[in-house]
PDB file of C-alpha atoms in Angstrom:
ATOM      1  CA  UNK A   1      71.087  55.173 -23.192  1.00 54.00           C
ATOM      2  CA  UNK A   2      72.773  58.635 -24.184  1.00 50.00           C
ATOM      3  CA  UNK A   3      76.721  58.115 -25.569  1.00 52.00           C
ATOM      4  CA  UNK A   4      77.653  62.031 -25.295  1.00 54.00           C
ATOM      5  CA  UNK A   5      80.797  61.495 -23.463  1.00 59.00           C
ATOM      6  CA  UNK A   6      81.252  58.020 -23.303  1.00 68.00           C
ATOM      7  CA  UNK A   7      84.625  56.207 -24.246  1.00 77.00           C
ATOM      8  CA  UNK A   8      84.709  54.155 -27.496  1.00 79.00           C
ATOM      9  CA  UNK A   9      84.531  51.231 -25.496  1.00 79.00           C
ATOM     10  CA  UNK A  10      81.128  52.351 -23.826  1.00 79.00           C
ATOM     11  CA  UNK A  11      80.072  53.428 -27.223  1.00 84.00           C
ATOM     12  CA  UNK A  12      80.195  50.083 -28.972  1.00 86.00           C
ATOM     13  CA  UNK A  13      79.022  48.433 -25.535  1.00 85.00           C
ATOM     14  CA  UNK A  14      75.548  50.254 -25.930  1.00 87.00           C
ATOM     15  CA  UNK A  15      75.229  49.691 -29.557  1.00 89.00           C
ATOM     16  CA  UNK A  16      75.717  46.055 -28.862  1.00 91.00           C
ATOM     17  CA  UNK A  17      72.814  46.360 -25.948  1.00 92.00           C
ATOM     18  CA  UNK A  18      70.501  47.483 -28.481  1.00 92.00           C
ATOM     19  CA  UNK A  19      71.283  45.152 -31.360  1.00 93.00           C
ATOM     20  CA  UNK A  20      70.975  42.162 -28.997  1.00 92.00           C
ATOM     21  CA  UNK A  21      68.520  43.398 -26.334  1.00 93.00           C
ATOM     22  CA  UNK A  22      66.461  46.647 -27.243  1.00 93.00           C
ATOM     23  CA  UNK A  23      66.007  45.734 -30.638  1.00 93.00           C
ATOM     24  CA  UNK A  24      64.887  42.102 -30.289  1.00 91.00           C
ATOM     25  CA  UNK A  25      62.826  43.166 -26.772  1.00 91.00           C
ATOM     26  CA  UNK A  26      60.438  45.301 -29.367  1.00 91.00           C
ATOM     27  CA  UNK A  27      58.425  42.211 -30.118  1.00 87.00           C
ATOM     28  CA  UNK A  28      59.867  39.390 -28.131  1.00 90.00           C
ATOM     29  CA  UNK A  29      61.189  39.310 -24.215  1.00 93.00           C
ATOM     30  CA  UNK A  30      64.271  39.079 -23.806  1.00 95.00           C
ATOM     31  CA  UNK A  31      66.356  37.626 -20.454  1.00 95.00           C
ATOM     32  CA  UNK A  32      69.505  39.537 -19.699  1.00 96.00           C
ATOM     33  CA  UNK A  33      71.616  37.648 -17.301  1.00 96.00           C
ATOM     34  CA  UNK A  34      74.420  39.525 -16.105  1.00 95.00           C
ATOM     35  CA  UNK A  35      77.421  37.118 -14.719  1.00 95.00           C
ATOM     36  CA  UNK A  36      81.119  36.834 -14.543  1.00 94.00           C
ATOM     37  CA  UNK A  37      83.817  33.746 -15.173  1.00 94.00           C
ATOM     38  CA  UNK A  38      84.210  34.087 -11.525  1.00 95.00           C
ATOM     39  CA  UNK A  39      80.986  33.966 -10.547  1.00 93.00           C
ATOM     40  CA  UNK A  40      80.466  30.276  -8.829  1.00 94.00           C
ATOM     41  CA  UNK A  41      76.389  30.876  -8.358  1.00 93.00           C
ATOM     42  CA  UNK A  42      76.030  32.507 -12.439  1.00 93.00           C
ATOM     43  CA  UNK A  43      77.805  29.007 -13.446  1.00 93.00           C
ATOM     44  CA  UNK A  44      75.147  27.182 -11.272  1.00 93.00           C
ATOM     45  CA  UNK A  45      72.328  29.544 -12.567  1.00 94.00           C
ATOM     46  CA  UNK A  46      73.364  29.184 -15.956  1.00 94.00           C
ATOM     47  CA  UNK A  47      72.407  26.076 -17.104  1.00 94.00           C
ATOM     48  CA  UNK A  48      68.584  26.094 -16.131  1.00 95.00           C
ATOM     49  CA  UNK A  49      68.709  30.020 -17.912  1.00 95.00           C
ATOM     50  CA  UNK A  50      69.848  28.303 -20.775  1.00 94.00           C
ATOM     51  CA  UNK A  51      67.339  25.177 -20.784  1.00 94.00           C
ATOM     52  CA  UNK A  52      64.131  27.224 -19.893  1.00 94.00           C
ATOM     53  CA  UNK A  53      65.272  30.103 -23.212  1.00 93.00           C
ATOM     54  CA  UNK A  54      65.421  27.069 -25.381  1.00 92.00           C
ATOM     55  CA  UNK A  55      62.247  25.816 -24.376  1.00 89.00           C
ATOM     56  CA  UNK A  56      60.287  29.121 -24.279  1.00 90.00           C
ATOM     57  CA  UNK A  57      62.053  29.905 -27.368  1.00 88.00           C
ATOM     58  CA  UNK A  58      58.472  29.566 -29.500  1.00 82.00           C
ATOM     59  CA  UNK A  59      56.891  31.845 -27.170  1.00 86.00           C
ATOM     60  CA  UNK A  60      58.767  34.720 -28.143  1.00 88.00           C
ATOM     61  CA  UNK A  61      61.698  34.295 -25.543  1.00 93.00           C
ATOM     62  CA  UNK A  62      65.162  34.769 -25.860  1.00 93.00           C
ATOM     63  CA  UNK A  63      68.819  34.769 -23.745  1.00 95.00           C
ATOM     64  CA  UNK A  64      71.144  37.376 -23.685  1.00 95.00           C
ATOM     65  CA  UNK A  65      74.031  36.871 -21.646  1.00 95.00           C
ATOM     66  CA  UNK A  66      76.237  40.057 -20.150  1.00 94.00           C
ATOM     67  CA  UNK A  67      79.589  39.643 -18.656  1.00 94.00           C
ATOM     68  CA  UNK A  68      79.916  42.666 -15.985  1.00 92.00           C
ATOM     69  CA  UNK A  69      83.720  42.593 -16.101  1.00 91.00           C
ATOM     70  CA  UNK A  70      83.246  43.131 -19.835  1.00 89.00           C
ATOM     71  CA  UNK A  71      80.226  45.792 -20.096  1.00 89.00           C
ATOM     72  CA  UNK A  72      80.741  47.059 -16.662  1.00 89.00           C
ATOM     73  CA  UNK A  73      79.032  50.426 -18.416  1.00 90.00           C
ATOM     74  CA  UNK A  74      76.108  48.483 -19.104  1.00 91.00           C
ATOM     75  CA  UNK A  75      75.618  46.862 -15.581  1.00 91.00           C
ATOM     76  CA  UNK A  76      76.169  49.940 -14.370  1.00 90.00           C
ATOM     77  CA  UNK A  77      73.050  50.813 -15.789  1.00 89.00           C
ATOM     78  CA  UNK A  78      71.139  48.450 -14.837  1.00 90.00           C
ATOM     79  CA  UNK A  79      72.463  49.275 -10.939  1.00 91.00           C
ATOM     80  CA  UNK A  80      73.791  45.685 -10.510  1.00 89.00           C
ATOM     81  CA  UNK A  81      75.565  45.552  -7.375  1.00 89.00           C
ATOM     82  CA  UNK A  82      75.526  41.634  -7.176  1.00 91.00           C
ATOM     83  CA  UNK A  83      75.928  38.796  -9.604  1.00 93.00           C
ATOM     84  CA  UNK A  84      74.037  36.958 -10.792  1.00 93.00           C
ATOM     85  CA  UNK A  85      71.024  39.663 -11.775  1.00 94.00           C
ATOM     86  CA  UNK A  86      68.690  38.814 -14.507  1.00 95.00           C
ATOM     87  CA  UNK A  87      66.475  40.987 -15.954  1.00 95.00           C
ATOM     88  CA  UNK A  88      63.563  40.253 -18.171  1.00 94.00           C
ATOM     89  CA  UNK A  89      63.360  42.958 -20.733  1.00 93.00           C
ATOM     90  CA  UNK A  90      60.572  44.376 -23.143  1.00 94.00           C
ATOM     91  CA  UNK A  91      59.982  46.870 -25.499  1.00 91.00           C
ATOM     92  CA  UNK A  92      63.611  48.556 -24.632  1.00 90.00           C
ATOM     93  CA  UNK A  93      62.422  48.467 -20.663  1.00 91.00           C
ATOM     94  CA  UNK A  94      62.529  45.874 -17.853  1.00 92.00           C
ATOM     95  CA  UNK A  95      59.421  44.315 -16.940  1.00 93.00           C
ATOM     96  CA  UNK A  96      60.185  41.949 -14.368  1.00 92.00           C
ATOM     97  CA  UNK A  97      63.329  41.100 -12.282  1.00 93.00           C
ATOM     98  CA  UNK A  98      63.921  37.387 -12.114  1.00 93.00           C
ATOM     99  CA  UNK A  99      66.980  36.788 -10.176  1.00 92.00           C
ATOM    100  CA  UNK A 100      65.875  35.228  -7.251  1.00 90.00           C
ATOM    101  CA  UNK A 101      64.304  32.853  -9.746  1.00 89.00           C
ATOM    102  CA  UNK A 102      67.050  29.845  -9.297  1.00 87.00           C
ATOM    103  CA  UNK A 103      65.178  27.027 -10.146  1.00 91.00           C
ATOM    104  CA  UNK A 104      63.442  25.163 -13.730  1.00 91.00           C
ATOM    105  CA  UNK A 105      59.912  25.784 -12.045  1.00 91.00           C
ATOM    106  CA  UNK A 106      60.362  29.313 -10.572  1.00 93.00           C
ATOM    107  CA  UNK A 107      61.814  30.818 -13.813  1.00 93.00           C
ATOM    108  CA  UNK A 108      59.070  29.163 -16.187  1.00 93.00           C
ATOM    109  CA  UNK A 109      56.196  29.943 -13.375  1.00 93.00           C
ATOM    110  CA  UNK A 110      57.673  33.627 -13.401  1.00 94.00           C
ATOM    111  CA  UNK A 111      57.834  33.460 -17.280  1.00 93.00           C
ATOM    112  CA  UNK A 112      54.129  32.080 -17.737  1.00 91.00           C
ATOM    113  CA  UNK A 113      53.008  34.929 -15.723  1.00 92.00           C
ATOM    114  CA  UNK A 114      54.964  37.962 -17.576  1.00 92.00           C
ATOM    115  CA  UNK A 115      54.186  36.217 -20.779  1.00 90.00           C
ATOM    116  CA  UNK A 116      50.306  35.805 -20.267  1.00 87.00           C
ATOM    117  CA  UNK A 117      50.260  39.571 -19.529  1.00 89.00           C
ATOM    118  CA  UNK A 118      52.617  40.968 -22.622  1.00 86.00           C
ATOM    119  CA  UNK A 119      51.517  41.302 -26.664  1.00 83.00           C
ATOM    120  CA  UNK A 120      54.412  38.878 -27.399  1.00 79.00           C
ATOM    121  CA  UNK A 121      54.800  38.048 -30.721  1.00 71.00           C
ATOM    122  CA  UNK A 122      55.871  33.758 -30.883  1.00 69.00           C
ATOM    123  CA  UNK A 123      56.470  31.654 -33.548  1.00 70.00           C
ATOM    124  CA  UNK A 124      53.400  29.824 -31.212  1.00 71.00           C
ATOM    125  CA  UNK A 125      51.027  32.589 -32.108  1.00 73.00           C
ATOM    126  CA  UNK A 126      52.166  32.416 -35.248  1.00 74.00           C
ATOM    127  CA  UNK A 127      51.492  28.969 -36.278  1.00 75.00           C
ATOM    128  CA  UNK A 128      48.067  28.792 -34.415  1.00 77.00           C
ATOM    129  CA  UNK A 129      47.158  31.269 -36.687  1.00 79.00           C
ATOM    130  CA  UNK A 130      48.557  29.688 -39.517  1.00 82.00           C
ATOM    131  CA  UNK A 131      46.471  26.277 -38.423  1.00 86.00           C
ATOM    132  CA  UNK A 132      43.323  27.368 -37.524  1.00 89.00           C
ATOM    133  CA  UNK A 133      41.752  26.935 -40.929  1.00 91.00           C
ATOM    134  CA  UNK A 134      43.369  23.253 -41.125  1.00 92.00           C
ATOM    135  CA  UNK A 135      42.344  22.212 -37.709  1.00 92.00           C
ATOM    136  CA  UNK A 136      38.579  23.463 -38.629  1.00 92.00           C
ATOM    137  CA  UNK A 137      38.571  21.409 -41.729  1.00 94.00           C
ATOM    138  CA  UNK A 138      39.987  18.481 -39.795  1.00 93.00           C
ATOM    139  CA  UNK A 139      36.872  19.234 -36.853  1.00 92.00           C
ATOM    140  CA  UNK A 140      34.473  19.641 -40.161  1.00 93.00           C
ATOM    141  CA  UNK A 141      35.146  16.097 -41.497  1.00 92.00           C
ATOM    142  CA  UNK A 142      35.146  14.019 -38.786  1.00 89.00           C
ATOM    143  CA  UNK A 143      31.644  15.755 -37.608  1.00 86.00           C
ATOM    144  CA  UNK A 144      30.790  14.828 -40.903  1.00 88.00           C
ATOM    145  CA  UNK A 145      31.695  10.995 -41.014  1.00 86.00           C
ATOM    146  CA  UNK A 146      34.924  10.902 -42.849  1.00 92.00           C
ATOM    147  CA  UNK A 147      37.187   9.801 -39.877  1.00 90.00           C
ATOM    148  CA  UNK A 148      39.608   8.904 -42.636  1.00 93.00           C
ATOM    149  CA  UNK A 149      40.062  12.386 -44.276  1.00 94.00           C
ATOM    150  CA  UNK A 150      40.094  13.864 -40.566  1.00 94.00           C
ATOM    151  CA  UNK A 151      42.896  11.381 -39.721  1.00 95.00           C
ATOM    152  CA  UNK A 152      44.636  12.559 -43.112  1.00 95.00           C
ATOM    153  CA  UNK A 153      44.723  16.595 -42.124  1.00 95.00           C
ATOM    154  CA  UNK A 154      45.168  16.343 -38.658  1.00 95.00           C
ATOM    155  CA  UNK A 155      48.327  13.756 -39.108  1.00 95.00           C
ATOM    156  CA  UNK A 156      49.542  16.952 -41.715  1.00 94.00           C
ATOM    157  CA  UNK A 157      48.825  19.674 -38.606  1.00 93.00           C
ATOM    158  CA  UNK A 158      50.369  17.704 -36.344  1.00 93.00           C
ATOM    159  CA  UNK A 159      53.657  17.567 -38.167  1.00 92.00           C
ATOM    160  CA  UNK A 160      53.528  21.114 -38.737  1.00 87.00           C
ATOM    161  CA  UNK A 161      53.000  22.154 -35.238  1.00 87.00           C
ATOM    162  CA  UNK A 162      54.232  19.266 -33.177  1.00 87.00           C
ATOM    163  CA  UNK A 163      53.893  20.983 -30.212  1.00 84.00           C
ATOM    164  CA  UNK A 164      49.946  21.952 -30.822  1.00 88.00           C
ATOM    165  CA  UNK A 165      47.605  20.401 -28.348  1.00 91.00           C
ATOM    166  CA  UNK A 166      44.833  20.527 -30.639  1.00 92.00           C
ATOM    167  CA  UNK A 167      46.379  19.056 -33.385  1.00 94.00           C
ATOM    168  CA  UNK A 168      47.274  16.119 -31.047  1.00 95.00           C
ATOM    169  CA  UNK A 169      43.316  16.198 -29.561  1.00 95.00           C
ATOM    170  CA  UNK A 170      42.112  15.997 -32.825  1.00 95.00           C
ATOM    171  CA  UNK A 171      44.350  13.023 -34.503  1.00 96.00           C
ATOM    172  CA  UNK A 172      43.546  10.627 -31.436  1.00 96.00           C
ATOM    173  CA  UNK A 173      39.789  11.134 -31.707  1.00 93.00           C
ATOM    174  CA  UNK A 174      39.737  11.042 -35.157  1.00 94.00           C
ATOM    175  CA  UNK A 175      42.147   7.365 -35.395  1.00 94.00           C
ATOM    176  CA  UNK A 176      39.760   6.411 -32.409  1.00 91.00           C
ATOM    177  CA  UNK A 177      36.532   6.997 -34.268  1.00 87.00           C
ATOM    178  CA  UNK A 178      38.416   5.066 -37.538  1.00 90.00           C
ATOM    179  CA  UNK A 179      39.227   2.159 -35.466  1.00 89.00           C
ATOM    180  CA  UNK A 180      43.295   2.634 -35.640  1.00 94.00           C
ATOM    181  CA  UNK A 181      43.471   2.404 -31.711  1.00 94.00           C
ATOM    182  CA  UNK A 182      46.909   1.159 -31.930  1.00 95.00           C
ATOM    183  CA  UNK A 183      48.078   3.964 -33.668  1.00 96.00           C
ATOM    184  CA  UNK A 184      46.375   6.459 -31.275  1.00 96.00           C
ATOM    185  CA  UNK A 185      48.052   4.829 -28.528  1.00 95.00           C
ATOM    186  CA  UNK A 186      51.445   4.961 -30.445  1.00 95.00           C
ATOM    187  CA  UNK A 187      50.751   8.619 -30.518  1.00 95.00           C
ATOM    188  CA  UNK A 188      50.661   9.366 -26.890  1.00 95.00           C
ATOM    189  CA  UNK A 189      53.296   6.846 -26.040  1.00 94.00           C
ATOM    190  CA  UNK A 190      55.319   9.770 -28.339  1.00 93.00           C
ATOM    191  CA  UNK A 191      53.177  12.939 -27.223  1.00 92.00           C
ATOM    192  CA  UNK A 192      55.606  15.227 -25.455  1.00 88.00           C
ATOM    193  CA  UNK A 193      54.792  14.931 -21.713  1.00 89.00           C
ATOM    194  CA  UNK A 194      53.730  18.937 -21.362  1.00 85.00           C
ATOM    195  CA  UNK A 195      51.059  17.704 -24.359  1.00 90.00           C
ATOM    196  CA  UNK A 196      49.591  14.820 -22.145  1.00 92.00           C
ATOM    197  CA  UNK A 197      48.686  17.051 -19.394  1.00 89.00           C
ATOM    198  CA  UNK A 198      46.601  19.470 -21.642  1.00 91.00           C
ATOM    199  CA  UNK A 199      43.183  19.449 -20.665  1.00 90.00           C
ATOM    200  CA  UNK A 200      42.327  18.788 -24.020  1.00 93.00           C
ATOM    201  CA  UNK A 201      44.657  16.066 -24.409  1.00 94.00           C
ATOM    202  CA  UNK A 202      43.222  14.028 -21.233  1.00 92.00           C
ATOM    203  CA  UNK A 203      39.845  14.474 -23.268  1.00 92.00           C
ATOM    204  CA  UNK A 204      40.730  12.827 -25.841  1.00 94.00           C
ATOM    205  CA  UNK A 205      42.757   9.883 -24.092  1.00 93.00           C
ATOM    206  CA  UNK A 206      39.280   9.835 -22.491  1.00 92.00           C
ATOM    207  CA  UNK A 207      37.492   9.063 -26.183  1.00 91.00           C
ATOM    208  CA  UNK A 208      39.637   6.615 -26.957  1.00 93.00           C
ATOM    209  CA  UNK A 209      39.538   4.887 -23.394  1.00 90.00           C
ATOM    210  CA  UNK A 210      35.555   4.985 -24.688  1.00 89.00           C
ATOM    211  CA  UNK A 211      36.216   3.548 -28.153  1.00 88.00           C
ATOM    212  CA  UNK A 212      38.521   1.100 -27.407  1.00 86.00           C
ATOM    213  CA  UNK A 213      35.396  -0.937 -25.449  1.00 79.00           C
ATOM    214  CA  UNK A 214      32.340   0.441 -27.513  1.00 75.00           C
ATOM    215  CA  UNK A 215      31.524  -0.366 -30.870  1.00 69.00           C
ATOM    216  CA  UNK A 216      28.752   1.042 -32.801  1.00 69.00           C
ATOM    217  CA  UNK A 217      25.856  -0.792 -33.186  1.00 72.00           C
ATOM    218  CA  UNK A 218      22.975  -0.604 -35.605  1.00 74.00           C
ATOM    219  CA  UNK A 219      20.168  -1.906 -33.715  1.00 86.00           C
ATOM    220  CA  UNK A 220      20.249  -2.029 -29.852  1.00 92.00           C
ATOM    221  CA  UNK A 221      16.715  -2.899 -29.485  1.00 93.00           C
ATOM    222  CA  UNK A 222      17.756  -6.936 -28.490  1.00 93.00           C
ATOM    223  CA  UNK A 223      19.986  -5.108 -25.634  1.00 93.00           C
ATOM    224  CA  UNK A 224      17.296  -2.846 -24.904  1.00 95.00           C
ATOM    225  CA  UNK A 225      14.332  -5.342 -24.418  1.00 96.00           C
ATOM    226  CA  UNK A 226      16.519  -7.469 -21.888  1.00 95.00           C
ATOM    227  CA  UNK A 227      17.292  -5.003 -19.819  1.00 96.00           C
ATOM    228  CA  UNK A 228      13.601  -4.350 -19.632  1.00 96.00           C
ATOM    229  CA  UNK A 229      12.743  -7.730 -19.314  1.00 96.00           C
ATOM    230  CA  UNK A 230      15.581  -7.751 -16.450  1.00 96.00           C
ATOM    231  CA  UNK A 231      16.421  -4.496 -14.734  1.00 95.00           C
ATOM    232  CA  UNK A 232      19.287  -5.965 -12.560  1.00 96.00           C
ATOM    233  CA  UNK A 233      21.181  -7.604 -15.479  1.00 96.00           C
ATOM    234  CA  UNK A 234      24.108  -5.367 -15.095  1.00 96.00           C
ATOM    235  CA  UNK A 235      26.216  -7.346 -17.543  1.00 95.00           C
ATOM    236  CA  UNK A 236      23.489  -6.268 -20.368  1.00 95.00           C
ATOM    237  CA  UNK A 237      22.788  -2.769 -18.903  1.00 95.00           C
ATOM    238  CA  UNK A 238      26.438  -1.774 -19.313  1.00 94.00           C
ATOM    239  CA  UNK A 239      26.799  -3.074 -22.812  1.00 92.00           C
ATOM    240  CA  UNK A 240      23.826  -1.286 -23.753  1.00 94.00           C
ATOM    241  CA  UNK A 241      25.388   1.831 -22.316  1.00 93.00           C
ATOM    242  CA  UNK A 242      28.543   1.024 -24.543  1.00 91.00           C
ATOM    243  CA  UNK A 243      26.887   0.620 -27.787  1.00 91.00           C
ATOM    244  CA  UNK A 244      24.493   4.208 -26.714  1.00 92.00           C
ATOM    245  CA  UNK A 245      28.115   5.743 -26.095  1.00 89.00           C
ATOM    246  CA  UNK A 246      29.397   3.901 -29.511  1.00 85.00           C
ATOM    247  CA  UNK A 247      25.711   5.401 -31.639  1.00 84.00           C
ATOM    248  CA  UNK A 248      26.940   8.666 -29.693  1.00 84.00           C
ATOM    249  CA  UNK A 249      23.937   8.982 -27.523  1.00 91.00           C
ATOM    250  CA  UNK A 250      25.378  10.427 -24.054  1.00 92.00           C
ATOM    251  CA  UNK A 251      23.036  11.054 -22.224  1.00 95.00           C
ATOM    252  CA  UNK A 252      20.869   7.517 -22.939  1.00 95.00           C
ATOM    253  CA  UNK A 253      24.567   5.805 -21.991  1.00 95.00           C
ATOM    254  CA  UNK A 254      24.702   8.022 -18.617  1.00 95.00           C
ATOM    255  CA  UNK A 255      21.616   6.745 -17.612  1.00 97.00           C
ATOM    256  CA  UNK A 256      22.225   3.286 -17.884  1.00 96.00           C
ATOM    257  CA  UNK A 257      25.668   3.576 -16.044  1.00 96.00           C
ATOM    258  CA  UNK A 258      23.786   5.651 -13.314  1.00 96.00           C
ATOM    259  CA  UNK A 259      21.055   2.961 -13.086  1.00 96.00           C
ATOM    260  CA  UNK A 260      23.642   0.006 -12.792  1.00 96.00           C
ATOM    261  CA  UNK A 261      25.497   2.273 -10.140  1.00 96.00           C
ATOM    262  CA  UNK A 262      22.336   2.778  -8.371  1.00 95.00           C
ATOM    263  CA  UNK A 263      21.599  -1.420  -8.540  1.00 96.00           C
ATOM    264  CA  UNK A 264      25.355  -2.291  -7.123  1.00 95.00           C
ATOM    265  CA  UNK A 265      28.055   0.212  -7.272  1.00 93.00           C
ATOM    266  CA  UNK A 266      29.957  -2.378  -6.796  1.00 94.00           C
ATOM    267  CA  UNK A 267      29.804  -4.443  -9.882  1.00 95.00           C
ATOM    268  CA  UNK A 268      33.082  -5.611 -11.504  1.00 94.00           C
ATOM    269  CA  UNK A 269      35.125  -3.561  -9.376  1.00 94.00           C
ATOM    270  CA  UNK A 270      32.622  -0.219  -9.850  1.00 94.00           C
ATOM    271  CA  UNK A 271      32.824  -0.641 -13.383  1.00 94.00           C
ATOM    272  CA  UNK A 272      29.921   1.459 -14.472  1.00 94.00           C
ATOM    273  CA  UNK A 273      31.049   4.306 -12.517  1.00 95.00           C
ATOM    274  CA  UNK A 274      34.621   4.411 -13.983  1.00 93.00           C
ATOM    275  CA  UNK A 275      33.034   4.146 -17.178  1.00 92.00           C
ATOM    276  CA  UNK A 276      30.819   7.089 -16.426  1.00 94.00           C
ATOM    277  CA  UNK A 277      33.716   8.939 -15.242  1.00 93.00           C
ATOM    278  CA  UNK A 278      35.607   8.115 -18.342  1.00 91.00           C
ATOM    279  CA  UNK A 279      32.888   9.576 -20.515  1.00 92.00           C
ATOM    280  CA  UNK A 280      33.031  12.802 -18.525  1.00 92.00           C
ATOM    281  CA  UNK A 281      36.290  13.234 -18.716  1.00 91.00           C
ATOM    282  CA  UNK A 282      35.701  12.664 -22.813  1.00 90.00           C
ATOM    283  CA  UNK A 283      33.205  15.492 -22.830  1.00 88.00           C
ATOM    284  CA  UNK A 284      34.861  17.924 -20.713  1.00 86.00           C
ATOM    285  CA  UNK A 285      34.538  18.785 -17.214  1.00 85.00           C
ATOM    286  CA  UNK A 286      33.768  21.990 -17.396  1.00 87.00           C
ATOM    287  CA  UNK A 287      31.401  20.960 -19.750  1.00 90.00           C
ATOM    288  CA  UNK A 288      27.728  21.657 -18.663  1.00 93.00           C
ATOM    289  CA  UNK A 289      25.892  18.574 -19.434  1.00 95.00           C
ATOM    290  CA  UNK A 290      28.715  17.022 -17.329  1.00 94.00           C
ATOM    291  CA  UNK A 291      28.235  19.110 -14.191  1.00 94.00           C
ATOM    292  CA  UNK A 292      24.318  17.982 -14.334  1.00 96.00           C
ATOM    293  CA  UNK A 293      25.337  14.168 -14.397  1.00 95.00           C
ATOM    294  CA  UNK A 294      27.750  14.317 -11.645  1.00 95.00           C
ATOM    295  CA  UNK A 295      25.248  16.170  -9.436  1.00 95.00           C
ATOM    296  CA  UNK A 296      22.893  12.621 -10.658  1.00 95.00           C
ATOM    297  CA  UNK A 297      25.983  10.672  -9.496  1.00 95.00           C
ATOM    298  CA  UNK A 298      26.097  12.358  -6.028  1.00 95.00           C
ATOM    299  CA  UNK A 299      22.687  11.933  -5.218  1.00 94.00           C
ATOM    300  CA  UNK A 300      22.705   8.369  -6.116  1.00 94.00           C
ATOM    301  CA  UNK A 301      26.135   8.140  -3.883  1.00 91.00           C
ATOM    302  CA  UNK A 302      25.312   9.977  -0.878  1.00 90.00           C
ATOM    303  CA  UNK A 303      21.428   9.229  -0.322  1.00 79.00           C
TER     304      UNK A 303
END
């Protein structure tokens, strides 16, 4: 904004503008609300402005608040003929406007979109980058065996980035696989409820849905010769399936839950399919393997 001309008044208006908008917009985006004491609808807009700053905060968002009857130079800029008009600024320009956004979910849907399309620079970026090494460590010893040095780093991560999904993931597997199921579950009984509906959250919550009933076993050859000696012993078939899931064989534990399903889906309330299900959902849906079972599953179901 050019200040050839302009009153003091104007003057210091724009130099505030930049301190508190342009400046800050360089690497963050910045909401300017424009409002006035008299405004009924900026009082109603105000709070969920407020709450939805705060908790975009760590993705590089902030509030700035303009009172038109105060910086009427600066609205005028911005051509704001109504109240309230809210801007979303960055890099010194506006990038969106976001006034008819008047609700929690409409600002943060708007907000998810601008921000998935912008370099912003968060204090989220920042600490993944700052955990990466830790959470691959963490991964790296509980591939390895030592559940109880991955429960150790990944307890660390998740107190320095409460908010990280992966940290979270990680500590529940790695308590499930070291037997501290209580604790797990204490976990996500606390988990912030944006974290439980993470993808790789629900995976996890899967695992431990897995470990809580499967125990690793050292020899499953007694299981194994009487469900060969009797096929339709579904009680036997599905705790051989457990201890295959327990000794981390998948795929051996999908075929004995799609055998039992293809006896009786109906045993003990369809049992062996929720327990197949559950292991998907442990895996991944998206993951491959998975997509090749559930085809299995269908073909069993609708033939």
């Amino acid at each position: 904004m050019a200040t050839m001309g302009l009153s003091e008044a104007d003057r210091q208006a724009v130099e505030e503008f930049r301190q508190s908008v342009v400046e800050p917009s360089r690497t963050a985006l910045v909401i300017v609300d424009f409002w006035a004491e008299w405004c009924g609808p900026c009082k109603q807009l105000a709070p969920v402005l407020e709450k939805v700053s705060a908790d975009y905060a760590a993705k590089g968002v902030k509030l700035v608040k303009i009172n038109v009857d105060e910086n009427g130079f600066i609205a005028a800029q911005f051509r704001v003929q109504s109240i309230p008009a809210v801007y979303a600024m960055f890099q010194g320009q506006p990038v969106a406007d976001l006034t008819q956004a008047r609700t929690e979910g409409q600002l943060k849907q708007m907000l998810d979109q601008i921000l998935a399309q912008l370099p912003i620079e968060s204090e989220e970026q920042q600490q993944a980058q700052e955990i990466e090494p830790l959470l691959a460590m963490a991964d790296e010893a509980l591939l390895g065996g030592d559940a109880g040095r991955a429960v150790s780093i990944f307890s660390q991560i998740v107190q320095m980035a409460p908010h990280s999904a992966e940290a979270l993931a990680g500590l529940i597997r790695a308590l499930a696989v070291n037997g501290q199921f209580d604790d797990a579950e204490a976990m996500l009984e606390a988990a912030a409820p944006e974290l439980l509906k993470t993808h790789i959250v629900q995976q996890a919550k899967a695992a431990l849905a897995l470990a809580r009933e499967a125990r690793p076993v050292a020899d499953l050859s007694a299981l194994e010769a009487k469900v060969a000696a009797n096929p339709d012993d579904l009680e036997a078939r599905f705790e051989l399936a457990n201890g295959y899931v327990a000794n981390g064989d998948r795929q051996a534990a999908a075929d004995q839950l799609l055998e039992s399903i293809a006896i009786d889906r109906g045993w003990n309330g369809g049992a062996a399919r929720a327990q197949l299900l559950t292991l998907f959902e442990a895996v991944g849906l998206e993951d491959p393997w998975v997509s090749a079972q559930r085809r299995r599953l269908s073909a069993i179901l609708f033939t």
